[in-house]
mmCIF file of C-alpha atoms in Angstrom:
data_model
loop_
_atom_site.group_PDB
_atom_site.id
_atom_site.type_symbol
_atom_site.label_atom_id
_atom_site.label_comp_id
_atom_site.label_asym_id
_atom_site.label_seq_id
_atom_site.Cartn_x
_atom_site.Cartn_y
_atom_site.Cartn_z
ATOM 1 C CA MET A 1 124.302 24.536 -104.430
ATOM 2 C CA ASN A 2 124.301 22.486 -100.796
ATOM 3 C CA LYS A 3 121.787 24.251 -98.365
ATOM 4 C CA ASP A 4 124.116 22.021 -95.707
ATOM 5 C CA ILE A 5 126.966 24.646 -97.339
ATOM 6 C CA PRO A 6 127.107 28.344 -96.867
ATOM 7 C CA SER A 7 128.195 30.310 -100.341
ATOM 8 C CA THR A 8 131.231 32.118 -99.961
ATOM 9 C CA ASN A 9 130.302 34.929 -101.765
ATOM 10 C CA GLU A 10 125.712 34.755 -99.480
ATOM 11 C CA SER A 11 126.016 38.549 -99.324
ATOM 12 C CA ASP A 12 126.278 38.353 -103.287
ATOM 13 C CA SER A 13 123.470 35.714 -103.848
ATOM 14 C CA LEU A 14 120.797 37.743 -102.226
ATOM 15 C CA LEU A 15 121.426 41.340 -104.096
ATOM 16 C CA THR A 16 121.792 39.198 -107.604
ATOM 17 C CA PRO A 17 118.142 38.502 -109.125
ATOM 18 C CA PRO A 18 116.904 35.241 -109.989
ATOM 19 C CA GLU A 19 117.378 35.243 -113.793
ATOM 20 C CA ILE A 20 121.089 36.415 -112.986
ATOM 21 C CA THR A 21 121.451 32.699 -110.733
ATOM 22 C CA LYS A 22 119.376 30.785 -113.043
ATOM 23 C CA ILE A 23 122.267 32.007 -115.297
ATOM 24 C CA ALA A 24 125.097 31.545 -113.845
ATOM 25 C CA LYS A 25 123.980 28.247 -112.012
ATOM 26 C CA GLU A 26 123.859 27.062 -115.729
ATOM 27 C CA THR A 27 126.591 27.907 -117.009
ATOM 28 C CA THR A 28 128.861 26.041 -113.618
ATOM 29 C CA ALA A 29 126.653 23.149 -114.138
ATOM 30 C CA ASN A 30 128.829 22.935 -118.027
ATOM 31 C CA LEU A 31 131.880 23.587 -116.406
ATOM 32 C CA LEU A 32 132.779 20.096 -115.194
ATOM 33 C CA PRO A 33 134.753 18.584 -118.906
ATOM 34 C CA ASN A 34 131.944 17.024 -120.908
ATOM 35 C CA LYS A 35 133.750 13.655 -121.720
ATOM 36 C CA SER A 36 133.892 12.968 -118.118
ATOM 37 C CA ARG A 37 130.893 14.324 -116.033
ATOM 38 C CA GLU A 38 129.585 11.549 -114.665
ATOM 39 C CA LYS A 39 133.077 10.661 -113.416
ATOM 40 C CA TYR A 40 133.808 13.746 -112.118
ATOM 41 C CA THR A 41 130.058 13.963 -110.449
ATOM 42 C CA ASN A 42 130.586 10.635 -108.324
ATOM 43 C CA THR A 43 133.704 11.563 -106.546
ATOM 44 C CA TYR A 44 131.695 14.179 -105.357
ATOM 45 C CA ASP A 45 128.913 12.065 -104.701
ATOM 46 C CA ASN A 46 131.117 10.182 -102.879
ATOM 47 C CA PHE A 47 132.895 12.242 -100.937
ATOM 48 C CA MET A 48 129.560 14.223 -100.091
ATOM 49 C CA LYS A 49 127.939 10.061 -98.960
ATOM 50 C CA TRP A 50 131.611 10.021 -96.609
ATOM 51 C CA ARG A 51 130.787 13.207 -95.286
ATOM 52 C CA SER A 52 127.095 13.026 -94.096
ATOM 53 C CA GLU A 53 127.949 8.815 -93.713
ATOM 54 C CA LYS A 54 130.452 10.832 -90.539
ATOM 55 C CA LYS A 55 127.461 13.820 -89.717
ATOM 56 C CA ILE A 56 130.021 16.750 -91.057
ATOM 57 C CA LYS A 57 128.370 19.464 -92.193
ATOM 58 C CA SER A 58 131.633 21.708 -93.683
ATOM 59 C CA LEU A 59 134.113 21.586 -96.077
ATOM 60 C CA SER A 60 137.400 22.732 -94.291
ATOM 61 C CA GLU A 61 141.476 21.382 -95.282
ATOM 62 C CA ASN A 62 140.308 19.549 -91.889
ATOM 63 C CA VAL A 63 137.907 17.216 -93.611
ATOM 64 C CA ILE A 64 139.694 17.418 -96.826
ATOM 65 C CA LEU A 65 142.122 15.741 -95.478
ATOM 66 C CA ALA A 66 140.783 13.473 -93.803
ATOM 67 C CA TYR A 67 139.073 11.633 -96.432
ATOM 68 C CA LEU A 68 142.077 11.616 -99.118
ATOM 69 C CA THR A 69 143.693 10.255 -95.522
ATOM 70 C CA GLU A 70 140.794 6.888 -95.271
ATOM 71 C CA LEU A 71 141.274 6.459 -99.070
ATOM 72 C CA SER A 72 145.172 6.208 -99.642
ATOM 73 C CA HIS A 73 145.261 2.643 -97.450
ATOM 74 C CA THR A 74 142.876 1.754 -100.152
ATOM 75 C CA HIS A 75 143.853 3.632 -103.534
ATOM 76 C CA LYS A 76 147.607 4.400 -105.568
ATOM 77 C CA PRO A 77 148.993 7.082 -105.501
ATOM 78 C CA SER A 78 147.702 8.212 -108.762
ATOM 79 C CA SER A 79 144.222 8.015 -107.506
ATOM 80 C CA LEU A 80 144.757 10.207 -104.943
ATOM 81 C CA TRP A 81 145.439 12.844 -107.732
ATOM 82 C CA ALA A 82 143.218 12.172 -110.262
ATOM 83 C CA THR A 83 140.555 13.239 -106.630
ATOM 84 C CA TYR A 84 141.653 15.633 -105.094
ATOM 85 C CA SER A 85 141.640 16.885 -108.921
ATOM 86 C CA MET A 86 138.804 16.622 -109.669
ATOM 87 C CA LEU A 87 137.164 17.181 -106.220
ATOM 88 C CA LYS A 88 139.069 20.274 -106.402
ATOM 89 C CA SER A 89 136.447 21.062 -109.958
ATOM 90 C CA THR A 90 133.612 19.870 -108.354
ATOM 91 C CA LEU A 91 133.391 21.001 -104.968
ATOM 92 C CA ASN A 92 134.541 25.135 -106.846
ATOM 93 C CA ALA A 93 131.632 24.498 -109.444
ATOM 94 C CA LYS A 94 129.233 23.517 -106.781
ATOM 95 C CA ASN A 95 130.304 25.037 -103.701
ATOM 96 C CA ASN A 96 132.109 27.707 -104.865
ATOM 97 C CA ILE A 97 135.074 26.506 -102.942
ATOM 98 C CA ASN A 98 139.041 26.425 -103.797
ATOM 99 C CA ILE A 99 140.438 23.895 -102.715
ATOM 100 C CA HIS A 100 143.570 24.809 -104.498
ATOM 101 C CA ASN A 101 144.232 27.319 -101.376
ATOM 102 C CA TYR A 102 144.536 24.426 -99.277
ATOM 103 C CA PRO A 103 147.996 24.070 -97.763
ATOM 104 C CA LYS A 104 148.470 21.136 -96.737
ATOM 105 C CA LEU A 105 146.795 18.858 -99.508
ATOM 106 C CA VAL A 106 149.585 18.733 -102.047
ATOM 107 C CA PRO A 107 152.046 17.800 -99.524
ATOM 108 C CA PHE A 108 150.104 14.981 -98.546
ATOM 109 C CA LEU A 109 150.170 13.836 -102.338
ATOM 110 C CA LYS A 110 153.484 14.449 -102.780
ATOM 111 C CA LYS A 111 154.347 12.304 -98.994
ATOM 112 C CA GLN A 112 152.192 9.456 -100.444
ATOM 113 C CA SER A 113 153.032 9.438 -103.635
ATOM 114 C CA GLN A 114 157.172 9.170 -102.177
ATOM 115 C CA GLY A 115 158.820 5.390 -103.890
ATOM 116 C CA PHE A 116 155.281 4.837 -106.041
ATOM 117 C CA LYS A 117 156.223 3.474 -109.290
ATOM 118 C CA SER A 118 153.560 3.087 -111.937
ATOM 119 C CA LYS A 119 152.690 0.588 -113.876
ATOM 120 C CA LYS A 120 153.643 0.998 -117.526
ATOM 121 C CA SER A 121 152.278 -0.560 -120.134
ATOM 122 C CA LYS A 122 154.408 -2.720 -122.321
ATOM 123 C CA THR A 123 155.261 -0.957 -125.419
ATOM 124 C CA LEU A 124 155.920 -3.542 -128.525
ATOM 125 C CA THR A 125 158.627 -3.285 -130.689
ATOM 126 C CA ALA A 126 157.704 -2.587 -134.684
ATOM 127 C CA GLU A 127 159.641 -6.096 -134.600
ATOM 128 C CA GLU A 128 156.901 -7.654 -132.910
ATOM 129 C CA ILE A 129 153.362 -5.771 -133.971
ATOM 130 C CA LYS A 130 154.877 -6.922 -138.053
ATOM 131 C CA LYS A 131 155.667 -10.957 -136.174
ATOM 132 C CA PHE A 132 151.542 -10.054 -135.079
ATOM 133 C CA LEU A 133 150.550 -8.670 -138.600
ATOM 134 C CA HIS A 134 152.039 -11.860 -139.966
ATOM 135 C CA GLU A 135 150.567 -14.951 -137.440
ATOM 136 C CA ALA A 136 148.180 -13.778 -135.944
ATOM 137 C CA PRO A 137 145.219 -15.045 -137.719
ATOM 138 C CA ASP A 138 142.264 -13.488 -139.589
ATOM 139 C CA ASN A 139 139.487 -14.689 -138.142
ATOM 140 C CA LYS A 140 140.814 -13.638 -134.701
ATOM 141 C CA TYR A 141 142.463 -10.266 -135.775
ATOM 142 C CA LEU A 142 141.150 -9.267 -138.863
ATOM 143 C CA ASP A 143 139.421 -6.461 -136.964
ATOM 144 C CA LEU A 144 143.228 -5.269 -134.770
ATOM 145 C CA LYS A 145 145.412 -5.464 -137.378
ATOM 146 C CA VAL A 146 142.770 -2.955 -139.561
ATOM 147 C CA ASN A 147 143.517 -0.569 -136.999
ATOM 148 C CA ILE A 148 146.930 -1.280 -136.027
ATOM 149 C CA ILE A 149 147.330 -0.575 -140.170
ATOM 150 C CA ASN A 150 144.910 2.975 -140.232
ATOM 151 C CA ILE A 151 147.577 3.452 -136.742
ATOM 152 C CA LYS A 152 150.328 3.074 -139.324
ATOM 153 C CA ILE A 153 149.348 4.775 -142.086
ATOM 154 C CA ASN A 154 147.875 7.806 -140.124
ATOM 155 C CA VAL A 155 150.867 8.480 -138.082
ATOM 156 C CA TYR A 156 153.205 8.794 -141.247
ATOM 157 C CA ILE A 157 150.393 11.057 -142.756
ATOM 158 C CA VAL A 158 150.504 13.145 -139.982
#
């Protein structure tokens, strides 16, 4: 835990034997998703660096709201939601702080999302896929063609 930020359960930590505290810390470190742990950690570290640069000690709702507001000038709403979600997990795991209970954050994110249309990836039609498989040069696209065929086979099997 960060020494600048007191735990919400300081009395518990004083009464808990060190070996139990160690087990709890190791378990807590494994709560973040394995595949994206690095991304979660980077998001947390960026937030903590921002706090440090601003000389902010607390993790109050207003601090997180100010951080998200700054990010909103350069990030899309979908990225803000992802940042909120990753901070929610990491702050809970590392600092025992549940920002889900902060009532201003979700309405702020919803307001940022109003009128935002995310870009949708183009989906190829069956005819376009068939044309690609027949006309694209094998010397350049053979691996991709094999992957497409495998995907089609798996769709029919499953």
